[in-house]
Tab-separated table of C-alpha atoms (C1' of nucleotides) in Angstrom:
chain	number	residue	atom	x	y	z
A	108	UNK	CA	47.981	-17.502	36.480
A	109	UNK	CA	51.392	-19.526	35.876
A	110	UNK	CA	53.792	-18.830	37.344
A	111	UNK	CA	56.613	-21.773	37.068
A	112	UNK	CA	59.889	-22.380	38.351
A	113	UNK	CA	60.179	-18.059	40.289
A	114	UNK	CA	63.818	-17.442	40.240
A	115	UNK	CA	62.802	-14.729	42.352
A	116	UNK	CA	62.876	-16.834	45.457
A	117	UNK	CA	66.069	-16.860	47.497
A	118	UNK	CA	67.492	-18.570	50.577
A	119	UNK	CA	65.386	-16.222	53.166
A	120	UNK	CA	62.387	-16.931	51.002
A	121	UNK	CA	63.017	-20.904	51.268
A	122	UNK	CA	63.664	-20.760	55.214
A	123	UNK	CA	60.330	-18.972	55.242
A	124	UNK	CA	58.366	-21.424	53.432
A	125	UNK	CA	60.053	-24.259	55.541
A	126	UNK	CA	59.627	-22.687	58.374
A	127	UNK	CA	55.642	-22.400	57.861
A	128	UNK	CA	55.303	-25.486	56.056
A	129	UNK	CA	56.795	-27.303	59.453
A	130	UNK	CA	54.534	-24.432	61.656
A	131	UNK	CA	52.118	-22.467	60.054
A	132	UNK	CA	50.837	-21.016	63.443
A	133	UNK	CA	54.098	-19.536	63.895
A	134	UNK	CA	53.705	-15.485	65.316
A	135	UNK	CA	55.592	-13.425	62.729
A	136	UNK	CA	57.850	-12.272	65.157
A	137	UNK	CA	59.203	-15.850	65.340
A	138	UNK	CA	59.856	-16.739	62.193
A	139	UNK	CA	61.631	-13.263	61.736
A	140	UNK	CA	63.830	-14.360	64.493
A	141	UNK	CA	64.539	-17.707	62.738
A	142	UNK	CA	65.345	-16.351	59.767
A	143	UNK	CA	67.475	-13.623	60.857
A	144	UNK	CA	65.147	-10.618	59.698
A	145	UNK	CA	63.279	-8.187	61.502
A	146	UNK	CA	59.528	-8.483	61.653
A	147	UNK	CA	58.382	-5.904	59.109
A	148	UNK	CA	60.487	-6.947	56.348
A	149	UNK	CA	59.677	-10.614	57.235
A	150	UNK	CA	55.689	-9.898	57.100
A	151	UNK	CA	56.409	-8.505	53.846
A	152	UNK	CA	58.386	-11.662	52.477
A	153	UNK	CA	55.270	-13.555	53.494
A	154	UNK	CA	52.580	-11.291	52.423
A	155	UNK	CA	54.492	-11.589	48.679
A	156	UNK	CA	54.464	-15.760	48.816
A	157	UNK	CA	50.790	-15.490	49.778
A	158	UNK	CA	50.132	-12.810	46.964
A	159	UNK	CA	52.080	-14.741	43.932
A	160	UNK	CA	50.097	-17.916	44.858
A	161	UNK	CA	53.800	-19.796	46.415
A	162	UNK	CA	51.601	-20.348	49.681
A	163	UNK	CA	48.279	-21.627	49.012
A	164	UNK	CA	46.715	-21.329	52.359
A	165	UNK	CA	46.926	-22.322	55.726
A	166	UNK	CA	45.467	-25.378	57.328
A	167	UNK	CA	45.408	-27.009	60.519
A	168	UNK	CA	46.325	-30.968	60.448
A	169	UNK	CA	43.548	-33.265	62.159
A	170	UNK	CA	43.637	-36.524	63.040
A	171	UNK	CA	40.576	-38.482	61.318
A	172	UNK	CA	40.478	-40.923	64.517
A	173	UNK	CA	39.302	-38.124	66.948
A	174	UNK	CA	36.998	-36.966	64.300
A	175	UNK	CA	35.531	-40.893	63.733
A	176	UNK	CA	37.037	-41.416	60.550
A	177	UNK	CA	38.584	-44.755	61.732
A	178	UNK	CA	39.653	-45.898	58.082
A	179	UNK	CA	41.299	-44.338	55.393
A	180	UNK	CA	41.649	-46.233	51.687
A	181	UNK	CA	43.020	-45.087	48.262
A	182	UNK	CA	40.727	-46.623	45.517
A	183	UNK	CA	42.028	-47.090	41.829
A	184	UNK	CA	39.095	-47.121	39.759
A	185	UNK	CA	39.255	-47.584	35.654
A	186	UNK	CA	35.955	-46.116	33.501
A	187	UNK	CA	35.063	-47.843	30.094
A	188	UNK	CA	35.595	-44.309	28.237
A	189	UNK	CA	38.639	-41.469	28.156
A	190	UNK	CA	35.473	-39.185	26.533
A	191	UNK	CA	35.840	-35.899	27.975
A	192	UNK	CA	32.941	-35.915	29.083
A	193	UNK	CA	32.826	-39.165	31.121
A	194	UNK	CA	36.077	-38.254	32.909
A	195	UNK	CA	34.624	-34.840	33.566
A	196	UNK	CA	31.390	-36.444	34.869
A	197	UNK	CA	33.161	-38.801	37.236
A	198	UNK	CA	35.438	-36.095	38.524
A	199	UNK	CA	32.435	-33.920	39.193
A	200	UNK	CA	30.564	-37.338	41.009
A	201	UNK	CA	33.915	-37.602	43.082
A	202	UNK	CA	34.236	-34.358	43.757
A	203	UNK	CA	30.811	-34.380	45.375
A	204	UNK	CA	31.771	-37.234	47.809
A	205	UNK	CA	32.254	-35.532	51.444
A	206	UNK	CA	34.533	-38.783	51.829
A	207	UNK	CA	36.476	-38.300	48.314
A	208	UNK	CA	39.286	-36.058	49.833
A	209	UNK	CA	41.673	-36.753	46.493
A	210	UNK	CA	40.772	-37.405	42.824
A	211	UNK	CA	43.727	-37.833	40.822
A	212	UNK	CA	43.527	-38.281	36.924
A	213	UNK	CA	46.317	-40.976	36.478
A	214	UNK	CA	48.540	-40.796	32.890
A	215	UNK	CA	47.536	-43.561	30.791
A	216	UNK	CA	43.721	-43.289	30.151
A	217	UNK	CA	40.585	-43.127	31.733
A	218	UNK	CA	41.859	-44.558	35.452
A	219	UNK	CA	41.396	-42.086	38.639
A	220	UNK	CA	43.119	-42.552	42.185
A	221	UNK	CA	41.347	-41.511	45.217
A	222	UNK	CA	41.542	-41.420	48.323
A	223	UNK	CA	38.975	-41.696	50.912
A	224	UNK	CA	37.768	-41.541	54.648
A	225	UNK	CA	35.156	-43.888	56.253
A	226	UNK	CA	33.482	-44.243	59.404
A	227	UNK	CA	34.309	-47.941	59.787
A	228	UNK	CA	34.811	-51.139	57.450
A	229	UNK	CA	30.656	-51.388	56.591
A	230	UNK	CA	31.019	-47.480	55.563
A	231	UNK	CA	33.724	-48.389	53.853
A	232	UNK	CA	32.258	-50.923	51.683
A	233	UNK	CA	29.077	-49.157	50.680
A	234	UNK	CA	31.473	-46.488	49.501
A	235	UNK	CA	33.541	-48.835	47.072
A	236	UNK	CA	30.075	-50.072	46.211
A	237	UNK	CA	28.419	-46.684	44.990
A	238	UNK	CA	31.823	-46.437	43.122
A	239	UNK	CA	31.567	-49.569	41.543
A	240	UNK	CA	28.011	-48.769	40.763
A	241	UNK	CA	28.689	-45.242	39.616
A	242	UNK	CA	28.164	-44.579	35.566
A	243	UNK	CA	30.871	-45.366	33.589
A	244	UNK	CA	32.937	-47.332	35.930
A	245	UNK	CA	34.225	-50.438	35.093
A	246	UNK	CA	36.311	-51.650	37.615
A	247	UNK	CA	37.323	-50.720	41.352
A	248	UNK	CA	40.561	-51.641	43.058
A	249	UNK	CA	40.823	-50.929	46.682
A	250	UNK	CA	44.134	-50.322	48.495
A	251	UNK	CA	43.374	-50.179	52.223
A	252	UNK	CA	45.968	-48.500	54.442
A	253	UNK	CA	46.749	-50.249	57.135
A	254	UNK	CA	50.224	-48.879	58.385
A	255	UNK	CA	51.659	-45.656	57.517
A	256	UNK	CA	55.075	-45.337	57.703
A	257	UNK	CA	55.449	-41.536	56.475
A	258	UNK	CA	53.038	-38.594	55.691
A	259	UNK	CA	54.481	-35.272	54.867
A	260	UNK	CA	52.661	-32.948	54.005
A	261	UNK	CA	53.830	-30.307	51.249
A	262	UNK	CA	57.158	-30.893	49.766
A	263	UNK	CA	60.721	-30.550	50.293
A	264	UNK	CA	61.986	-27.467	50.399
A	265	UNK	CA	65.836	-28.112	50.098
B	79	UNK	CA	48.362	-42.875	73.090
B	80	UNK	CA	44.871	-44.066	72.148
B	81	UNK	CA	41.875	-41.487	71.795
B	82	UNK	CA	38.886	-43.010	69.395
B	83	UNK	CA	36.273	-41.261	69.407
B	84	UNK	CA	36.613	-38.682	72.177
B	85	UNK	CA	33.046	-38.380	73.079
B	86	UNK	CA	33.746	-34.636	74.627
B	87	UNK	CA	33.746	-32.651	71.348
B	88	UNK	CA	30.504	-30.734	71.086
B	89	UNK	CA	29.335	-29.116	67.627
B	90	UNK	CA	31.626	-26.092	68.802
B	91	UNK	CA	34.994	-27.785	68.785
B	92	UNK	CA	33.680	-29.493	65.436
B	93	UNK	CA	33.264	-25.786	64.333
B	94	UNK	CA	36.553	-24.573	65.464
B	95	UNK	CA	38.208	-27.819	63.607
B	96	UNK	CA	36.287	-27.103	60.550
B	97	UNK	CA	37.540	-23.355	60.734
B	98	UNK	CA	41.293	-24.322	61.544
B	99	UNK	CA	40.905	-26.394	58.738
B	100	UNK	CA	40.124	-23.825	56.292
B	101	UNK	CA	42.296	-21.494	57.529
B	102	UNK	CA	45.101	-22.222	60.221
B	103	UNK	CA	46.289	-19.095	60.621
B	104	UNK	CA	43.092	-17.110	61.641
B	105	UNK	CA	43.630	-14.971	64.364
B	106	UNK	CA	42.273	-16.404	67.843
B	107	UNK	CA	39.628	-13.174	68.088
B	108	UNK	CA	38.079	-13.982	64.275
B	109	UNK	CA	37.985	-17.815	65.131
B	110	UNK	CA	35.703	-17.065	68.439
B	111	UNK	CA	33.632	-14.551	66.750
B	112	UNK	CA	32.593	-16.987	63.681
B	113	UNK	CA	32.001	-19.764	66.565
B	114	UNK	CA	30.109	-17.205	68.653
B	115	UNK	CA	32.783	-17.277	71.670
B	116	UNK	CA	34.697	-14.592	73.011
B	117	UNK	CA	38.351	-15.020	72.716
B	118	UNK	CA	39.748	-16.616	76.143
B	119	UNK	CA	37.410	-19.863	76.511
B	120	UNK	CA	38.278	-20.540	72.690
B	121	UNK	CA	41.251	-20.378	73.153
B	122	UNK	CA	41.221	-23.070	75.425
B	123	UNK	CA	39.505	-24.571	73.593
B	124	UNK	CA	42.044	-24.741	70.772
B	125	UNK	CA	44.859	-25.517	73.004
B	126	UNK	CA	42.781	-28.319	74.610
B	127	UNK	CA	42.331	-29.866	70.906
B	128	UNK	CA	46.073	-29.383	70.493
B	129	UNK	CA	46.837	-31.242	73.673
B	130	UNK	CA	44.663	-33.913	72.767
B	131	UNK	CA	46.497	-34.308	69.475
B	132	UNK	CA	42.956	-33.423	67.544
B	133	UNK	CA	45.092	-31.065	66.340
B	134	UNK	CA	47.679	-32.403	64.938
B	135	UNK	CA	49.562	-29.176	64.133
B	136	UNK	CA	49.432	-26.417	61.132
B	137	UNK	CA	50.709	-26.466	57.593
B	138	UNK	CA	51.606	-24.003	55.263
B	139	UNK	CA	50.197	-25.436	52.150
B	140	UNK	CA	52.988	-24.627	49.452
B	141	UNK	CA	52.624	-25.294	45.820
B	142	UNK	CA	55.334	-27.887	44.349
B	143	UNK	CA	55.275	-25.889	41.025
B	144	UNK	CA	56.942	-23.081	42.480
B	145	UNK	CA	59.376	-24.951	44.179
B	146	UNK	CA	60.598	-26.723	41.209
B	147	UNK	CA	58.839	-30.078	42.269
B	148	UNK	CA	57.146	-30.484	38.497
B	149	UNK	CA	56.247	-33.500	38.541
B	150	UNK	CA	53.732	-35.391	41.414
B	151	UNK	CA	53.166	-39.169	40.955
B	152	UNK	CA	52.313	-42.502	43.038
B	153	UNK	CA	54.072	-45.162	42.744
B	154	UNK	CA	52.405	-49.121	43.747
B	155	UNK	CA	55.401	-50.925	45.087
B	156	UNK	CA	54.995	-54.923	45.150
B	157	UNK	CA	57.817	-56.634	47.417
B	158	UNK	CA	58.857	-60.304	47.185
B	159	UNK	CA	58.426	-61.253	50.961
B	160	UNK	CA	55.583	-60.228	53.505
B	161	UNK	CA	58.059	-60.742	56.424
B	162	UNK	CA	58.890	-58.286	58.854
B	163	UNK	CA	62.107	-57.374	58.484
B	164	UNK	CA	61.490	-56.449	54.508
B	165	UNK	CA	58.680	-54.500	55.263
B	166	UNK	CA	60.536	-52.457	57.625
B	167	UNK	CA	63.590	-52.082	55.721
B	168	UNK	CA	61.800	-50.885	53.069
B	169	UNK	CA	59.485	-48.434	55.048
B	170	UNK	CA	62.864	-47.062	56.025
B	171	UNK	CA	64.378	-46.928	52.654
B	172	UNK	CA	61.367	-44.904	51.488
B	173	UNK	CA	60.850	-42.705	54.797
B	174	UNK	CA	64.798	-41.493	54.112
B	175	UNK	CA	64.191	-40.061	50.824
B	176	UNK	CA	62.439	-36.920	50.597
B	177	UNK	CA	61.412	-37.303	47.710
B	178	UNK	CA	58.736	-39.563	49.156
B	179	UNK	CA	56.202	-37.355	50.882
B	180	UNK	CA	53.860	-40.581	51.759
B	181	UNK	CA	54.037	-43.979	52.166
B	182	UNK	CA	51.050	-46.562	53.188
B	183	UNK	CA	51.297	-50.115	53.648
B	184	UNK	CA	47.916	-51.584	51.904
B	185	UNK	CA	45.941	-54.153	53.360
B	186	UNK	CA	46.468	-57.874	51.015
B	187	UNK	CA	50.480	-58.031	52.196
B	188	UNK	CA	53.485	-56.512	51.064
B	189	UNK	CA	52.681	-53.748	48.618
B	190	UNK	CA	52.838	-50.391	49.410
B	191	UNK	CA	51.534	-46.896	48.134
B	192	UNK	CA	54.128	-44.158	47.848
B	193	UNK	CA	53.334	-40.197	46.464
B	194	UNK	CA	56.651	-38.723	45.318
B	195	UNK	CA	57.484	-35.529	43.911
B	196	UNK	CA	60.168	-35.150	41.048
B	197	UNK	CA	61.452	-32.063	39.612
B	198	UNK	CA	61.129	-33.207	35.994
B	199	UNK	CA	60.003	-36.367	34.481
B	200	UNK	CA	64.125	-37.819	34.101
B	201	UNK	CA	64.139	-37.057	37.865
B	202	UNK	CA	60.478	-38.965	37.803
B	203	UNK	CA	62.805	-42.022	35.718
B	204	UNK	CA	65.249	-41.940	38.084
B	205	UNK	CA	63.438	-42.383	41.387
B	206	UNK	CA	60.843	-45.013	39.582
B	207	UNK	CA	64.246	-46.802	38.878
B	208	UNK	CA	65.655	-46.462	42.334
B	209	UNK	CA	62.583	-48.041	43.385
B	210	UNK	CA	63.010	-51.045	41.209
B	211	UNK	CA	66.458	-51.894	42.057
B	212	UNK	CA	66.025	-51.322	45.911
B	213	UNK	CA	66.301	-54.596	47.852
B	214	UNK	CA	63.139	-57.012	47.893
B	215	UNK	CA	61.147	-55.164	45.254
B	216	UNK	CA	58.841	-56.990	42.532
B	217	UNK	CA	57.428	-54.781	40.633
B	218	UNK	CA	57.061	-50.894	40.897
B	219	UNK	CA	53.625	-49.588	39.118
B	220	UNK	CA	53.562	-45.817	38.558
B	221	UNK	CA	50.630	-43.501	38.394
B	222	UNK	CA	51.602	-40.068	37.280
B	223	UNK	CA	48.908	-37.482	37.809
B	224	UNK	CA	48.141	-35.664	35.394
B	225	UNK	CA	44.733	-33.629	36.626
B	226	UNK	CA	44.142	-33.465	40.486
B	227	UNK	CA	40.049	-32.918	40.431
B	228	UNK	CA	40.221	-32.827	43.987
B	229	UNK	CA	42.610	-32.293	46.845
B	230	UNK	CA	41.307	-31.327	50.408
B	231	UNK	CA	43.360	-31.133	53.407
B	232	UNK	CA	42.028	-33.397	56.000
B	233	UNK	CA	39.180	-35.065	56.578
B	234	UNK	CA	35.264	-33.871	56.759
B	235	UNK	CA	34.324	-32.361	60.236
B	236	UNK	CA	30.449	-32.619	59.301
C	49	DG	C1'	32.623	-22.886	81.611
C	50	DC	C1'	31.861	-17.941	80.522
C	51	DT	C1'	32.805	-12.754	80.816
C	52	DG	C1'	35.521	-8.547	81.163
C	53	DA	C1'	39.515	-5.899	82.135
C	54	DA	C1'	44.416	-5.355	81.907
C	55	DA	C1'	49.232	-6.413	80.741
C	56	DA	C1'	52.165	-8.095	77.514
C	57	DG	C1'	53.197	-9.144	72.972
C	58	DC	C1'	52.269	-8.865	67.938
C	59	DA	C1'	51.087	-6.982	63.304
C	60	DT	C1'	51.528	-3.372	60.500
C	61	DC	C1'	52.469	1.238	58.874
C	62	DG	C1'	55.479	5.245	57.626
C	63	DC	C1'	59.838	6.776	57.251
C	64	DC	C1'	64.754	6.312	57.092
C	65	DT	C1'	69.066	3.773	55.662
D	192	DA	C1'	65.843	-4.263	49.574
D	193	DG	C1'	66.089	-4.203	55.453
D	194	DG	C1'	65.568	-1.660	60.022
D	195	DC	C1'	63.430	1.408	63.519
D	196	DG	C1'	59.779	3.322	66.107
D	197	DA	C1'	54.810	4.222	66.797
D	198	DT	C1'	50.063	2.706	66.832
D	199	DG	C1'	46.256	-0.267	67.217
D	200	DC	C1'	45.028	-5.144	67.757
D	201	DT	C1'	45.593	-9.613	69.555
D	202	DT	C1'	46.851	-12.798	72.864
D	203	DT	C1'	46.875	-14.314	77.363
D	204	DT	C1'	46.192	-14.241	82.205
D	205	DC	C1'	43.452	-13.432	86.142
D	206	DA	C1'	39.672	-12.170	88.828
D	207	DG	C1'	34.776	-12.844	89.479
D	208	DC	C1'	30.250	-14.784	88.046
DNA sequence: GCTGAAAAGCATCGCCT
DNA sequence: AGGCGATGCTTTTCAGC
């Protein structure tokens, strides 16, 4: 299903995706009321973003901390092969991870960026390690976050 | 405001995480009947997590695509001085363009990892270049995605 | 900390403009 | 397309266990 660059989106459209983007909890009733429409035709608007695949879902931002996930890394790793296959088979290993959250196929050939959650530095570790170790892998580059000055999620909606 | 690991989540917050997770705009009545609750001491439950900042808040997940945002890439920014005042000024720089959706300081002193979004691969050239010429930058590495195998919100609530 | 009832508010439909 | 009014749920509070 592609769907591209919709013309069919207007300025009410946009307020409604900003306005969920920033709240997604938001009652309907609200976000009629900040967008200057009444609630049915509002719902409707929505219903129609959801339907053509503009929102993708709902989710509800948690903070790894709480949840024990005191470190969070990206990890640039390069396989010996751009075979299909082997970049199919690693995205399929990643995929698998529970602490993979991103796999990224990066332009260029054969190199992946992910990023990851861990429990603590030793977790951390053994999870660079079973990537080094992993088939096809030839080298692992680990960029640990430790400040982050900015995380938006979605995109702007200008 | 300093939480670690609260040790007063049972397995039914965990549930109701995992379930906000996956869907942030459930109604309050479906959430407690998948985590076997009736509605009012869930509820309080969910604005407990929210006052704890567990819950961070709730995002519409919007696809870039549609909004004209083409083009997602990272971007491995090396600056010429660890000192304090650079690395602020830059997290500043980046933080007031939103273009930049993301930007992590990485553990080994003064690079950083940014995720942009561009609305076409010129726009791409032109914020890679903005990125050289801002003040104390090395070198500016990009990684252009071209496949995203994997791309959860969050973290795992296991 | 849960349940159950009740009031208020919300989502959603059909019809009209 | 947007608005209005009606209906059935949902949310939310409050007693009581």
């Amino acid at each position: 299903m592609t769907r591209e660059q919709d013309p069919g989106l207007d300025s009410v459209d946009r307020h409604i995706l900003a306005e969920l983007q920033a709240d997604g909890r938001m009652t309907n009733v609200e976000l009629a009321r900040r967008v200057n429409l009444s609630a049915p035709p509002c719902l409707r608007r929505v219903r129609r973003l959801e339907e053509a695949g503009i929102i993708r879902g709902y989710h509800a931002d948690i903070d790894p901390v709480s949840l024990g996930w005191e470190v969070t890394f990206f990890a640039l790793v390069g396989l010996e092969s751009q075979k299909q296959a082997v970049l199919d088979a690693f995205e399929a290993l990643a995929a698998s991870w529970p602490e993979v959250r991103e796999c990224h196929m990066i332009r260029g050939g054969g190199d992946f960026l992910l990023r990851l959650v861990a429990r603590d530095t030793a977790h951390e570790n053994e999870l660079t390690a079973r990537l080094t170790n992993a088939p096809a892998v030839l080298r692992v580059q680990t960029l640990q976050t430790i400040r982050t000055a900015k995380d938006e999620a979605g995109v702007p909606v200008a």
